[in-house]
XYZ file of N, CA and C in Angstrom:
465
model
N 179.799 150.803 71.784
C 180.617 149.760 71.167
C 180.634 150.005 69.692
N 181.792 150.110 69.098
C 181.847 150.200 67.666
C 182.558 149.032 67.027
N 182.593 149.029 65.752
C 183.257 147.901 65.018
C 184.696 147.738 65.497
N 185.342 148.771 65.871
C 186.709 148.657 66.305
C 186.897 147.838 67.590
N 185.745 147.897 68.304
C 185.777 147.198 69.596
C 185.388 145.730 69.494
N 184.967 145.286 68.285
C 184.481 143.902 68.123
C 185.718 143.009 68.007
N 185.778 141.939 68.612
C 186.794 140.903 68.422
C 186.322 139.868 67.411
N 187.272 139.027 67.113
C 186.947 137.975 66.086
C 185.761 137.090 66.362
N 185.451 136.831 67.672
C 184.377 136.002 68.058
C 183.109 136.833 67.787
N 183.042 138.099 68.164
C 181.918 138.862 67.870
C 181.605 139.044 66.390
N 182.628 139.208 65.655
C 182.555 139.280 64.196
C 182.047 137.913 63.706
N 182.443 136.821 64.101
C 182.023 135.496 63.627
C 180.546 135.356 63.928
N 180.171 135.736 65.187
C 178.744 135.649 65.540
C 177.850 136.513 64.646
N 178.299 137.738 64.474
C 177.484 138.606 63.590
C 177.344 138.178 62.151
N 178.466 137.633 61.647
C 178.418 137.112 60.200
C 177.481 135.951 60.119
N 177.501 135.086 61.100
C 176.568 133.891 61.145
C 175.172 134.263 61.185
N 174.742 135.185 62.110
C 173.450 135.608 62.259
C 172.850 136.510 61.171
N 173.718 137.156 60.558
C 173.329 138.036 59.409
C 172.887 137.110 58.215
N 173.550 135.959 58.108
C 173.201 135.029 57.135
C 171.913 134.325 57.455
N 171.778 133.863 58.732
C 170.636 133.119 59.182
C 170.335 133.383 60.673
N 169.388 134.285 60.809
C 168.945 134.726 62.179
C 168.157 133.628 62.953
N 167.905 132.570 62.304
C 167.285 131.479 62.948
C 168.192 130.504 63.754
N 169.517 130.763 63.632
C 170.447 129.896 64.231
C 170.296 129.995 65.828
N 170.282 128.895 66.368
C 170.078 128.897 67.886
C 171.499 129.222 68.544
N 171.369 129.607 69.832
C 172.632 129.844 70.442
C 173.647 128.673 70.429
N 172.979 127.520 70.547
C 173.811 126.289 70.601
C 174.463 126.138 69.220
N 173.812 126.372 68.144
C 174.340 126.283 66.829
C 175.508 127.235 66.618
N 175.225 128.435 67.124
C 176.303 129.574 66.988
C 177.522 129.154 67.823
N 177.346 128.619 69.007
C 178.368 128.172 69.906
C 179.247 127.099 69.205
N 178.582 126.153 68.507
C 179.220 125.098 67.862
C 180.087 125.681 66.703
N 179.507 126.531 65.937
C 180.242 127.081 64.805
C 181.327 127.975 65.053
N 181.284 128.675 66.285
C 182.350 129.513 66.688
C 183.285 128.896 67.689
N 183.029 127.626 68.030
C 183.890 126.884 69.020
C 183.981 127.491 70.328
N 182.788 128.076 70.761
C 182.635 128.738 72.074
C 181.563 127.895 72.933
N 181.664 128.154 74.233
C 180.589 127.506 75.064
C 179.239 128.205 74.759
N 178.172 127.452 75.225
C 176.799 127.971 75.057
C 176.638 129.212 75.899
N 177.082 129.215 77.118
C 176.900 130.302 77.991
C 177.705 131.645 77.531
N 178.943 131.366 77.006
C 179.706 132.468 76.453
C 178.991 133.040 75.240
N 178.433 132.170 74.340
C 177.716 132.643 73.143
C 176.555 133.473 73.547
N 175.754 133.032 74.581
C 174.593 133.762 74.908
C 174.903 135.090 75.460
N 176.013 135.147 76.238
C 176.439 136.408 76.851
C 176.901 137.277 75.729
N 177.627 136.776 74.723
C 178.052 137.754 73.612
C 176.885 138.328 72.912
N 175.961 137.405 72.529
C 174.800 137.912 71.708
C 174.044 138.982 72.577
N 173.826 138.675 73.865
C 173.036 139.597 74.712
C 173.896 141.017 74.764
N 175.144 140.909 74.882
C 176.051 142.159 74.930
C 175.875 142.966 73.584
N 175.869 142.131 72.453
C 175.858 142.823 71.185
C 174.441 143.505 71.000
N 173.454 142.944 71.619
C 172.128 143.540 71.541
C 172.033 144.731 72.473
N 172.599 144.592 73.661
C 172.461 145.625 74.627
C 173.381 146.951 74.185
N 174.418 146.662 73.438
C 175.254 147.740 72.842
C 174.689 148.335 71.552
N 173.604 147.784 71.067
C 172.961 148.371 69.880
C 173.672 147.861 68.578
N 174.557 146.904 68.621
C 175.156 146.369 67.469
C 174.139 145.578 66.634
N 173.402 144.730 67.428
C 172.236 143.900 66.896
C 170.999 144.755 67.220
N 170.413 145.248 66.153
C 169.182 146.084 66.317
C 167.939 145.169 66.488
N 167.775 144.119 65.677
C 166.655 143.262 65.860
C 166.918 142.060 64.806
N 166.110 141.028 65.065
C 166.112 139.867 64.223
C 164.911 139.908 63.366
N 164.985 139.639 62.051
C 163.898 139.736 61.131
C 163.831 138.639 60.157
N 162.729 138.505 59.446
C 162.616 137.527 58.437
C 162.391 138.362 57.196
N 163.088 138.084 56.139
C 162.918 138.754 54.880
C 161.930 137.995 53.942
N 160.952 138.757 53.512
C 159.826 138.074 52.666
C 160.104 138.460 51.246
N 159.656 137.641 50.324
C 159.649 137.927 48.910
C 158.445 138.882 48.709
N 158.712 140.200 48.454
C 157.668 141.179 48.474
C 156.559 140.883 47.323
N 156.953 140.282 46.249
C 156.041 139.992 45.192
C 155.117 138.974 45.574
N 155.574 137.953 46.330
C 154.746 136.807 46.859
C 153.773 137.188 47.858
N 153.996 138.441 48.555
C 153.062 138.809 49.541
C 152.249 140.035 49.057
N 152.170 140.246 47.738
C 151.311 141.202 47.221
C 151.884 142.597 47.201
N 153.180 142.749 47.292
C 153.808 144.107 47.211
C 154.771 144.162 46.023
N 154.159 144.032 44.882
C 154.990 143.905 43.618
C 155.675 145.195 43.142
N 155.252 146.319 43.614
C 155.788 147.579 43.133
C 156.618 148.272 44.257
N 157.880 148.470 43.821
C 158.767 149.221 44.766
C 159.147 150.562 44.012
N 159.092 151.652 44.777
C 159.294 152.972 44.227
C 160.225 153.854 45.145
N 161.139 154.446 44.528
C 162.005 155.370 45.292
C 161.381 156.700 45.088
N 160.971 157.274 46.228
C 160.220 158.566 46.171
C 161.108 159.689 46.736
N 161.335 160.704 45.906
C 162.231 161.722 46.339
C 161.354 162.982 46.762
N 161.659 163.476 47.894
C 160.870 164.535 48.445
C 161.745 165.824 48.673
N 161.279 166.908 48.242
C 161.876 168.197 48.373
C 160.906 168.957 49.234
N 161.420 169.653 50.333
C 160.562 170.349 51.171
C 160.774 171.875 51.029
N 159.728 172.718 51.378
C 159.889 174.179 51.297
C 160.794 174.757 52.296
N 160.746 174.279 53.487
C 161.476 174.930 54.635
C 162.343 173.861 55.282
N 163.615 173.991 55.332
C 164.537 172.944 55.880
C 164.831 173.313 57.321
N 163.901 173.916 58.094
C 164.201 174.063 59.497
C 164.017 172.728 60.233
N 164.583 172.660 61.459
C 164.605 171.405 62.248
C 163.167 170.940 62.474
N 162.239 171.751 62.681
C 160.841 171.347 62.910
C 160.228 170.737 61.702
N 160.460 171.247 60.577
C 159.912 170.696 59.365
C 160.605 169.351 58.961
N 161.950 169.310 59.156
C 162.671 168.023 58.868
C 162.134 166.906 59.728
N 162.028 167.181 61.019
C 161.623 166.191 62.027
C 160.103 165.706 61.638
N 159.252 166.772 61.380
C 157.877 166.472 60.974
C 157.762 165.550 59.849
N 158.498 165.833 58.796
C 158.408 164.979 57.592
C 158.974 163.557 57.941
N 159.966 163.525 58.628
C 160.639 162.219 58.986
C 159.661 161.434 59.852
N 159.023 161.977 60.885
C 158.159 161.197 61.712
C 156.881 160.747 60.961
N 156.358 161.632 60.094
C 155.093 161.316 59.421
C 155.393 160.270 58.406
N 156.477 160.381 57.576
C 156.657 159.404 56.562
C 157.044 158.038 57.182
N 157.779 158.037 58.342
C 158.125 156.827 58.950
C 156.860 155.998 59.515
N 155.815 156.853 59.699
C 154.590 156.189 60.316
C 153.690 155.497 59.129
N 154.037 155.749 57.897
C 153.348 155.191 56.839
C 153.743 153.806 56.574
N 152.805 152.799 56.576
C 153.220 151.459 56.444
C 153.904 150.995 55.065
N 153.541 151.854 54.048
C 154.123 151.667 52.759
C 155.636 151.957 52.754
N 156.090 152.847 53.633
C 157.448 153.301 53.622
C 158.314 152.310 54.342
N 159.242 151.680 53.541
C 160.141 150.697 54.117
C 161.433 151.341 54.583
N 161.908 152.336 53.983
C 163.087 153.007 54.340
C 162.853 154.575 54.149
N 163.583 155.324 54.960
C 163.522 156.780 54.865
C 164.804 157.354 55.103
N 165.403 158.083 54.281
C 166.676 158.711 54.416
C 166.600 160.215 54.175
N 167.221 160.919 55.104
C 167.340 162.457 54.935
C 168.711 162.561 54.227
N 168.691 163.152 53.031
C 169.847 163.202 52.201
C 170.270 164.657 51.892
N 171.488 164.736 51.377
C 171.949 166.044 50.816
C 171.690 166.116 49.378
N 171.803 167.352 48.834
C 171.607 167.546 47.422
C 170.230 168.119 47.110
N 169.823 167.936 45.930
C 168.597 168.639 45.367
C 167.359 168.179 46.200
N 167.309 166.912 46.601
C 166.143 166.532 47.455
C 166.518 166.404 48.921
N 165.482 166.358 49.682
C 165.711 166.378 51.191
C 165.549 164.970 51.697
N 164.666 164.218 51.102
C 164.418 162.843 51.626
C 164.299 161.891 50.448
N 164.719 160.622 50.688
C 164.417 159.560 49.752
C 163.715 158.449 50.587
N 162.600 158.047 50.080
C 161.735 156.952 50.644
C 161.795 155.749 49.710
N 161.843 154.665 50.359
C 161.578 153.346 49.561
C 160.159 152.988 49.925
N 159.319 153.069 48.973
C 157.909 152.804 49.180
C 157.570 151.398 48.541
N 156.874 150.521 49.151
C 156.504 149.253 48.587
C 155.024 149.091 48.630
N 154.376 148.846 47.491
C 152.935 148.745 47.416
C 152.636 147.722 46.459
N 151.236 147.384 46.426
C 150.822 146.267 45.529
C 150.875 146.653 44.087
N 150.519 147.846 43.708
C 150.558 148.187 42.197
C 150.447 149.698 42.077
N 150.377 150.172 40.890
C 150.449 151.603 40.615
C 149.213 152.335 41.268
N 148.060 151.594 41.276
C 146.861 152.188 42.003
C 147.169 152.492 43.457
N 147.743 151.478 44.033
C 148.087 151.628 45.482
C 149.114 152.752 45.691
N 149.991 152.870 44.847
C 151.037 154.041 44.932
C 150.304 155.353 44.780
N 149.417 155.492 43.866
C 148.587 156.626 43.633
C 147.810 157.024 44.926
N 147.240 155.978 45.534
C 146.456 156.268 46.732
C 147.427 156.770 47.882
N 148.699 156.115 47.936
C 149.693 156.651 48.892
C 150.054 157.982 48.708
N 150.195 158.495 47.444
C 150.587 159.804 47.166
C 149.458 160.798 47.472
N 148.279 160.412 47.004
C 147.071 161.255 47.061
C 146.540 161.386 48.507
N 146.528 160.277 49.134
C 145.807 160.273 50.525
C 146.768 160.340 51.699
N 148.014 160.157 51.444
C 148.951 160.215 52.595
C 150.065 161.262 52.374
N 150.907 161.095 51.430
C 152.008 161.955 51.280
C 151.580 163.394 51.014
N 150.628 163.597 50.185
C 150.112 164.966 49.721
C 149.524 165.702 50.874
N 149.129 164.973 51.980
C 148.530 165.613 53.121
C 149.497 166.267 54.082
N 150.786 165.837 53.905
C 151.827 166.511 54.716
C 152.178 167.925 54.353
N 152.321 168.805 55.315
C 152.662 170.197 55.051
C 154.058 170.274 54.680
N 154.354 171.310 53.994
C 155.771 171.688 53.617
C 156.421 170.911 52.520
N 155.740 170.123 51.849
C 156.329 169.378 50.738
C 156.365 170.268 49.406
N 157.448 170.509 48.845
C 157.463 171.337 47.721
C 157.339 170.519 46.488
N 158.031 169.324 46.350
C 157.870 168.509 45.181
C 158.099 166.976 45.597
N 157.532 166.108 44.768
C 157.710 164.684 44.894
C 158.047 164.120 43.527
N 159.140 163.297 43.450
C 159.436 162.674 42.279
C 159.565 161.169 42.627
N 159.064 160.427 41.556
C 159.004 158.875 41.646
C 159.898 158.254 40.699
N 160.637 157.242 41.263
C 161.481 156.442 40.368
C 160.999 154.960 40.661
N 160.341 154.398 39.644
C 159.817 153.014 39.730
C 160.859 151.991 39.484
N 161.015 151.003 40.401
C 161.949 149.894 40.170
C 161.488 148.949 39.092
N 162.225 148.804 38.121
C 161.978 148.009 36.967
C 162.438 146.581 37.244
N 163.553 146.255 37.800
C 164.108 145.092 38.288
C 165.041 145.213 39.418
N 165.041 144.171 40.257
C 165.890 144.226 41.439
C 166.947 143.153 41.181
N 168.287 143.542 41.128
C 169.253 142.668 40.800
C 170.103 142.274 42.013
N 170.007 143.120 43.139
C 170.655 142.780 44.389
C 169.858 143.344 45.494
N 169.721 142.503 46.523
C 168.949 142.977 47.697
C 169.700 142.336 48.912
N 170.561 143.029 49.545
C 171.413 142.566 50.690
C 171.002 143.326 51.906
N 171.158 142.633 53.048
C 170.942 143.274 54.370
C 172.085 143.019 55.224
N 173.049 142.253 54.767
C 174.222 142.047 55.661
C 175.475 142.880 55.232
N 176.184 143.178 56.290
C 177.440 143.959 56.116
C 178.604 142.915 56.218
N 179.675 143.177 55.372
C 180.859 142.493 55.447
C 181.721 143.072 56.612
N 181.963 142.257 57.559
C 182.717 142.773 58.773
C 184.138 142.168 58.801
């Protein structure tokens, strides 16, 4: 199922739950003017088709002791499939890594790393990232201020 296959009811449901995942099926049904059973079936179908990946709660990272966000750029020595998959699997396993992207250009991966402070980031680099084979270079871009943090898509 792709966005082209979504009808206006699906889009309404997705827009509602992107803004507030705590909405009950009953509340969604009321807001979309659909029956409760139809709404439950729609949400289940959207989940089964992979449109809805999961429901989450967004935390204020600073209030939970994760005040430092760093975009970490990784260049690897060998870009064969095995090396790419190895880096991806290993970095995804690190709890500090919130996002991992395989990218084109000068670097091969961009990680969004969130830690408590600079000492925690140093530990992450020294004890985790540097232990991975095939890394040619690591560059760090420290987040000074966050002016926008969105997780919802306009449908």
